[in-house]
JSON list of C-alpha atoms in Angstrom, two decimals:
[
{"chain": "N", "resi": 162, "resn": "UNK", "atom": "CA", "xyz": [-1.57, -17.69, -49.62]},
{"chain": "N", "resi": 163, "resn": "UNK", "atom": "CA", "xyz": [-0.85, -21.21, -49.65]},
{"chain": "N", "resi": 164, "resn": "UNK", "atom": "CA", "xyz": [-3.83, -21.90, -52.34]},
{"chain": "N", "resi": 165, "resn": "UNK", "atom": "CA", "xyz": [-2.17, -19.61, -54.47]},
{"chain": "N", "resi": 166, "resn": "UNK", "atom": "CA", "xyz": [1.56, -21.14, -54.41]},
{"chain": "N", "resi": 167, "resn": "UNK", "atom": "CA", "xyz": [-0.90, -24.12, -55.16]},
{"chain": "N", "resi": 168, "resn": "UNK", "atom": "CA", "xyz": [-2.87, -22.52, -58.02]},
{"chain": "N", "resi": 169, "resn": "UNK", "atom": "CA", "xyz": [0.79, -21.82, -59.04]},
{"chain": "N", "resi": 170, "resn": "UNK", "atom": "CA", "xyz": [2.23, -25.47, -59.00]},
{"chain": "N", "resi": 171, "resn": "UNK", "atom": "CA", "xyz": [-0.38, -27.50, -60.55]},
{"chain": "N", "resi": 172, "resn": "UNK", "atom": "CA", "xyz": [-2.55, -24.96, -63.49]},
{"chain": "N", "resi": 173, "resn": "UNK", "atom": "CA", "xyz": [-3.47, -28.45, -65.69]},
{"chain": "N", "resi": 174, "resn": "UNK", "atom": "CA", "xyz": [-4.88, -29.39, -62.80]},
{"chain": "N", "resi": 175, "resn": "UNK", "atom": "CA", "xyz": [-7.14, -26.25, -61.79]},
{"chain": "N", "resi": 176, "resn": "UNK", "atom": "CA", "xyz": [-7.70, -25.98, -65.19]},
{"chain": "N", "resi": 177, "resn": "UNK", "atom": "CA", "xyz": [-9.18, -29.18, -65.52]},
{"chain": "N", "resi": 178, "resn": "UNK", "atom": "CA", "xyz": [-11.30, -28.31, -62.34]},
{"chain": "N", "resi": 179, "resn": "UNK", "atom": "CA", "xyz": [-12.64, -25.22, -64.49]},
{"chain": "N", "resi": 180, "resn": "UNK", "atom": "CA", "xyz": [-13.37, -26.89, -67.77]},
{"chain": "N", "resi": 181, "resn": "UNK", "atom": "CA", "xyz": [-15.25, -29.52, -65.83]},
{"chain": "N", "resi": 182, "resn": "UNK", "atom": "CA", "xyz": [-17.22, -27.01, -63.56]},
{"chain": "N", "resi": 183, "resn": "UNK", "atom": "CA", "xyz": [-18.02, -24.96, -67.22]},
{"chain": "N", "resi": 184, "resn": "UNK", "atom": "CA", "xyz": [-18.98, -28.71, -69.05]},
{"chain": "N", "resi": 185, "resn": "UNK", "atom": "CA", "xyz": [-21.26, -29.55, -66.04]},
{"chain": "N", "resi": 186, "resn": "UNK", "atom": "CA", "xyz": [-23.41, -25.97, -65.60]},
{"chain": "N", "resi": 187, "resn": "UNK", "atom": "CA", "xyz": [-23.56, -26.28, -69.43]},
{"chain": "N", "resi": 188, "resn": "UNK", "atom": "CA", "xyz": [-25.59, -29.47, -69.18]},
{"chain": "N", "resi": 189, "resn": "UNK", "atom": "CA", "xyz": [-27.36, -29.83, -66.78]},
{"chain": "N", "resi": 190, "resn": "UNK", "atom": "CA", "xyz": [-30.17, -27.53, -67.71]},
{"chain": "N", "resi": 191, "resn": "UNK", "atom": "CA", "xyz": [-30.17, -30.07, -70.55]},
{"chain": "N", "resi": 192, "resn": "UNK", "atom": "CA", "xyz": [-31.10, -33.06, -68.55]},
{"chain": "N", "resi": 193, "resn": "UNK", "atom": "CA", "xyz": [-33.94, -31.89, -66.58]},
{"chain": "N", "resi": 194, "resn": "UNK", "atom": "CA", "xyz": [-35.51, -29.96, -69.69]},
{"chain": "N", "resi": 195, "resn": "UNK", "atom": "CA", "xyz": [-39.06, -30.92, -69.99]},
{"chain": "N", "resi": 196, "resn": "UNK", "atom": "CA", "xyz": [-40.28, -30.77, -73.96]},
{"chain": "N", "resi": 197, "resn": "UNK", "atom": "CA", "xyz": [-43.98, -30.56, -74.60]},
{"chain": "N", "resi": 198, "resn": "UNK", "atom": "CA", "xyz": [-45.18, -32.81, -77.14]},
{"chain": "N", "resi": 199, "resn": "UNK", "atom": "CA", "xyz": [-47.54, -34.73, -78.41]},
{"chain": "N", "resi": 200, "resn": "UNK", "atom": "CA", "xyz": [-47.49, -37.70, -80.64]},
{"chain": "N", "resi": 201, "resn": "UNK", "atom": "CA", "xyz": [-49.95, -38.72, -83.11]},
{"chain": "N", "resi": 202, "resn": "UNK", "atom": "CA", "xyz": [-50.31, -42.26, -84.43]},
{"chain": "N", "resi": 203, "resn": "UNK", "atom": "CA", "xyz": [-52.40, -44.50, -86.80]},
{"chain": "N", "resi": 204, "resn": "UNK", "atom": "CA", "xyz": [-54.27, -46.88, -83.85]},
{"chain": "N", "resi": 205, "resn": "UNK", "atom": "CA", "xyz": [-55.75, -49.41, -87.14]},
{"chain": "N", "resi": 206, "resn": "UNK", "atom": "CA", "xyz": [-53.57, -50.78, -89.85]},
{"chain": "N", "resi": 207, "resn": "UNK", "atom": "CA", "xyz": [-54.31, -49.18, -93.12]},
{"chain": "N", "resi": 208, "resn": "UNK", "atom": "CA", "xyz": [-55.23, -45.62, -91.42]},
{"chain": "N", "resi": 209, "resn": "UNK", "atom": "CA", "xyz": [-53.03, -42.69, -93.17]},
{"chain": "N", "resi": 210, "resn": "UNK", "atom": "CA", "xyz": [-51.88, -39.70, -90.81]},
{"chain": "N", "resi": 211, "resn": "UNK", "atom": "CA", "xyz": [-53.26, -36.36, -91.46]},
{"chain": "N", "resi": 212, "resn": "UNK", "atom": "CA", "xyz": [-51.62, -33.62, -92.83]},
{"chain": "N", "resi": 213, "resn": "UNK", "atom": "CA", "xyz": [-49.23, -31.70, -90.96]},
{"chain": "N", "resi": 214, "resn": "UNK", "atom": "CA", "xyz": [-50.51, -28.27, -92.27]},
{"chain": "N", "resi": 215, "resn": "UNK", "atom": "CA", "xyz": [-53.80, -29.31, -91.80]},
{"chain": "N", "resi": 216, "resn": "UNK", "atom": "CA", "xyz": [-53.33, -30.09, -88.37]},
{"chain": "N", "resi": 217, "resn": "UNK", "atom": "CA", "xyz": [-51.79, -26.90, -88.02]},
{"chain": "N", "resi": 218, "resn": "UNK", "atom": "CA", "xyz": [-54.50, -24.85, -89.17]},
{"chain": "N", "resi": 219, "resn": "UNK", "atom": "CA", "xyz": [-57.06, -26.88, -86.93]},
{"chain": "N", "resi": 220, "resn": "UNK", "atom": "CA", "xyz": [-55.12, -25.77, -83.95]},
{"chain": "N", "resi": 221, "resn": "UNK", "atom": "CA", "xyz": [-53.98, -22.37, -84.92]},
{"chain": "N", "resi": 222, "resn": "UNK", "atom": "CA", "xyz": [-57.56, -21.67, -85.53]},
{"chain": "N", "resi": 223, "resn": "UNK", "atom": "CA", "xyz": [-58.63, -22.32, -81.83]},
{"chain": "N", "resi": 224, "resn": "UNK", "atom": "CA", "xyz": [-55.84, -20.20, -80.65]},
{"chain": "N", "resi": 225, "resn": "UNK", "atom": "CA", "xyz": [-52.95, -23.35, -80.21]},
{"chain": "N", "resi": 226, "resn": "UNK", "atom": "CA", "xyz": [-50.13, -22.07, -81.10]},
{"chain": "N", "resi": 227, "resn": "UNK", "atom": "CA", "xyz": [-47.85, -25.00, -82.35]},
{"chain": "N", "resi": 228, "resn": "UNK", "atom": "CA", "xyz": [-43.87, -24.76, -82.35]},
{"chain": "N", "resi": 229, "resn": "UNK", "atom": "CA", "xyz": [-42.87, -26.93, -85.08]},
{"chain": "N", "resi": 230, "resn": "UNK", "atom": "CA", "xyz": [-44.57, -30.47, -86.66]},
{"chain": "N", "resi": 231, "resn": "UNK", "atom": "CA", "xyz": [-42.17, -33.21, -87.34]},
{"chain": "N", "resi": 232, "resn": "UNK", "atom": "CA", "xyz": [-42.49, -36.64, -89.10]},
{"chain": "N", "resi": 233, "resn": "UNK", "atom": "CA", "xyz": [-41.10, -39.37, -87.09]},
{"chain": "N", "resi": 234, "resn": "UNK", "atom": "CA", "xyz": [-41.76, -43.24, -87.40]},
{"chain": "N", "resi": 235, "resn": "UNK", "atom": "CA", "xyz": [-44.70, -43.74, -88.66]},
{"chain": "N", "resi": 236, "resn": "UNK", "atom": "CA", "xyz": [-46.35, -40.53, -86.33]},
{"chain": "N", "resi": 237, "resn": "UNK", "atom": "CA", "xyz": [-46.32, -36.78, -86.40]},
{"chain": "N", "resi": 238, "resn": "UNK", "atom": "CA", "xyz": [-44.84, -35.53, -83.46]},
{"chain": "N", "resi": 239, "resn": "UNK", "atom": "CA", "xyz": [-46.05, -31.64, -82.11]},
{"chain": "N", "resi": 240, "resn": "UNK", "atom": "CA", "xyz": [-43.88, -29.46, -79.90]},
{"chain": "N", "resi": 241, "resn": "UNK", "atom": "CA", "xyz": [-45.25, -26.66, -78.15]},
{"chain": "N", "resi": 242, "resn": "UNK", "atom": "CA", "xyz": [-44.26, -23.54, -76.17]},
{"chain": "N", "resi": 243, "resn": "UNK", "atom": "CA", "xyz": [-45.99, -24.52, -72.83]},
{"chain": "N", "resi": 244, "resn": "UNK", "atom": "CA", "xyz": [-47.48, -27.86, -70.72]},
{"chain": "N", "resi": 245, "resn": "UNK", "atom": "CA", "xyz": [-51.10, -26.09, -71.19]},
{"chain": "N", "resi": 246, "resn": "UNK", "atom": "CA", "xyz": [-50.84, -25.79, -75.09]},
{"chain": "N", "resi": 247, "resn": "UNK", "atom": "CA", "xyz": [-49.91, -29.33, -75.33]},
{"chain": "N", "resi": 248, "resn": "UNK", "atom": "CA", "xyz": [-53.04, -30.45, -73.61]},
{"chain": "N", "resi": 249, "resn": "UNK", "atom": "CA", "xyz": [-55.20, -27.84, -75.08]},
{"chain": "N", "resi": 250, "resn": "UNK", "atom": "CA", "xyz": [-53.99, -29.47, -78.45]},
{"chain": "N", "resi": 251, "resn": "UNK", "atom": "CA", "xyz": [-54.73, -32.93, -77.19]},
{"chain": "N", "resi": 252, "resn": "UNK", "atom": "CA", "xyz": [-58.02, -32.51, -76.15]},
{"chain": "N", "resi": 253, "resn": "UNK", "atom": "CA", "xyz": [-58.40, -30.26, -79.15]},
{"chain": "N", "resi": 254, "resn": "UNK", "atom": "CA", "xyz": [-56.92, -32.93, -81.80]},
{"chain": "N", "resi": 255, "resn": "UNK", "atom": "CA", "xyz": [-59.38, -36.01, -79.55]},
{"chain": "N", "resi": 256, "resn": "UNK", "atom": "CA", "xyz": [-62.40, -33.77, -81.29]},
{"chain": "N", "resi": 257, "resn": "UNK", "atom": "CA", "xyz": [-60.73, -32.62, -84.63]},
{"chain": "N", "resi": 258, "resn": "UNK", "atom": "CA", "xyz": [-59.63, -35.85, -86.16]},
{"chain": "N", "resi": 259, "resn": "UNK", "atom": "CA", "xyz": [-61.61, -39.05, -86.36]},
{"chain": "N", "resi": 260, "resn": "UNK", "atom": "CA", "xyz": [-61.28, -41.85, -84.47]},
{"chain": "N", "resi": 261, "resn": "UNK", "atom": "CA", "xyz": [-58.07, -44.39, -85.35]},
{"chain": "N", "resi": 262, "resn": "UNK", "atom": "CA", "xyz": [-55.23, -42.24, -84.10]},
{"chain": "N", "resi": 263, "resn": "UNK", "atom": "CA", "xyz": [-53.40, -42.66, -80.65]},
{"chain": "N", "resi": 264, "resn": "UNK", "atom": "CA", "xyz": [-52.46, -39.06, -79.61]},
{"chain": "N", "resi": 265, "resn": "UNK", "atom": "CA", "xyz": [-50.41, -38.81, -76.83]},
{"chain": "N", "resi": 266, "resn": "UNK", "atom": "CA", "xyz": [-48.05, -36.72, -74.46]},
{"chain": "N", "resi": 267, "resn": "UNK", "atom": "CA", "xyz": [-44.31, -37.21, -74.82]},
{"chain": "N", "resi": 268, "resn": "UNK", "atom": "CA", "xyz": [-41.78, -37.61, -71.61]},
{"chain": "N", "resi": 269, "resn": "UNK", "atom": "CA", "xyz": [-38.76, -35.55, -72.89]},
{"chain": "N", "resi": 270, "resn": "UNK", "atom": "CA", "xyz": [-38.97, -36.18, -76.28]},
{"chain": "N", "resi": 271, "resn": "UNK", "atom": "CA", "xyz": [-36.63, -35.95, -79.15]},
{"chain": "N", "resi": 272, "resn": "UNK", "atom": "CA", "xyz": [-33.55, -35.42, -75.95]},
{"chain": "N", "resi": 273, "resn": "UNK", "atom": "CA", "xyz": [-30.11, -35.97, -77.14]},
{"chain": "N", "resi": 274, "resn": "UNK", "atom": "CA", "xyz": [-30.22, -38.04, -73.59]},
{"chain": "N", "resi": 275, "resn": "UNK", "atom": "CA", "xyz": [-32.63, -40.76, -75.01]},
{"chain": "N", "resi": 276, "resn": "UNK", "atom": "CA", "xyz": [-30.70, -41.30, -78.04]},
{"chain": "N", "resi": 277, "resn": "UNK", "atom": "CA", "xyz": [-27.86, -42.37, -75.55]},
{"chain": "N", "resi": 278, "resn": "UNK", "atom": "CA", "xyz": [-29.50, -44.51, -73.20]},
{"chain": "N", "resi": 279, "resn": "UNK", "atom": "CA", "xyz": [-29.71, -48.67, -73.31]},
{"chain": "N", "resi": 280, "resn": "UNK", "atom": "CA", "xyz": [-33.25, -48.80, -72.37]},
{"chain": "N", "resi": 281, "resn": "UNK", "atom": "CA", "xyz": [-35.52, -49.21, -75.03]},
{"chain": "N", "resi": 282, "resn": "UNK", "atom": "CA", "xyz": [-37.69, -46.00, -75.60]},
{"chain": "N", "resi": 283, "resn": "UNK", "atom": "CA", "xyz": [-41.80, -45.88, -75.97]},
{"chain": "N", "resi": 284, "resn": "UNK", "atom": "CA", "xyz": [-44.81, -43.58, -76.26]},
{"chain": "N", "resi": 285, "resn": "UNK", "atom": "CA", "xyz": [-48.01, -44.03, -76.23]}
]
């Protein structure tokens, strides 16, 4: 009962306990999400990057199904649905395009969470 007369007496503050117990199971789902990606990059100076579509088409025709294809810096960057898509397409993209191009898994890539942070941020 004494909660209550509590609850009663101080509602800014309980409701400051709720909005912070919403804001916190809102985000933390966000900060241990794992995105599969890869990144693909011109190794040699002078080496253009394929064509998205036609790095599509190469996948979706052995069965990879690719999420979306971004341009980012210089690299094309590939999400995917699942951690076994995104190495089928790596192995699958080592055969498919000739050699000069770095293609490599991302760690969380494209997170709101490494926009904010002070270390400096690399792939590859």
């Amino acid at each position: 009962m004494q909660w209550l007369q509590s609850l009663v007496r101080q509602p800014l503050r309980w409701l400051l306990v709720g909005l912070l117990a919403i804001i916190t199971f809102a985000l933390v789902p966000a900060l241990f999400r794992h995105e599969n990606a890869l990144q693909i990059r011109a190794a040699e100076q002078g080496v253009t990057l394929p064509d998205g579509f036609y790095v599509w088409q190469r996948l979706n025709a052995q069965g990879i199904q690719v999420k979306s294809i971004t341009p980012a810096q210089d690299s094309l960057v590939l999400r995917f649905e699942s951690q076994e898509q995104s190495l089928a397409a790596q192995r699958a993209l080592l055969k498919i395009l000739p050699h000069g191009f770095d293609i490599a898994q991302m760690e969380n890539s494209g997170g709101w969470l490494n926009k904010i942070s002070l270390r400096p941020q690399s792939v590859g």
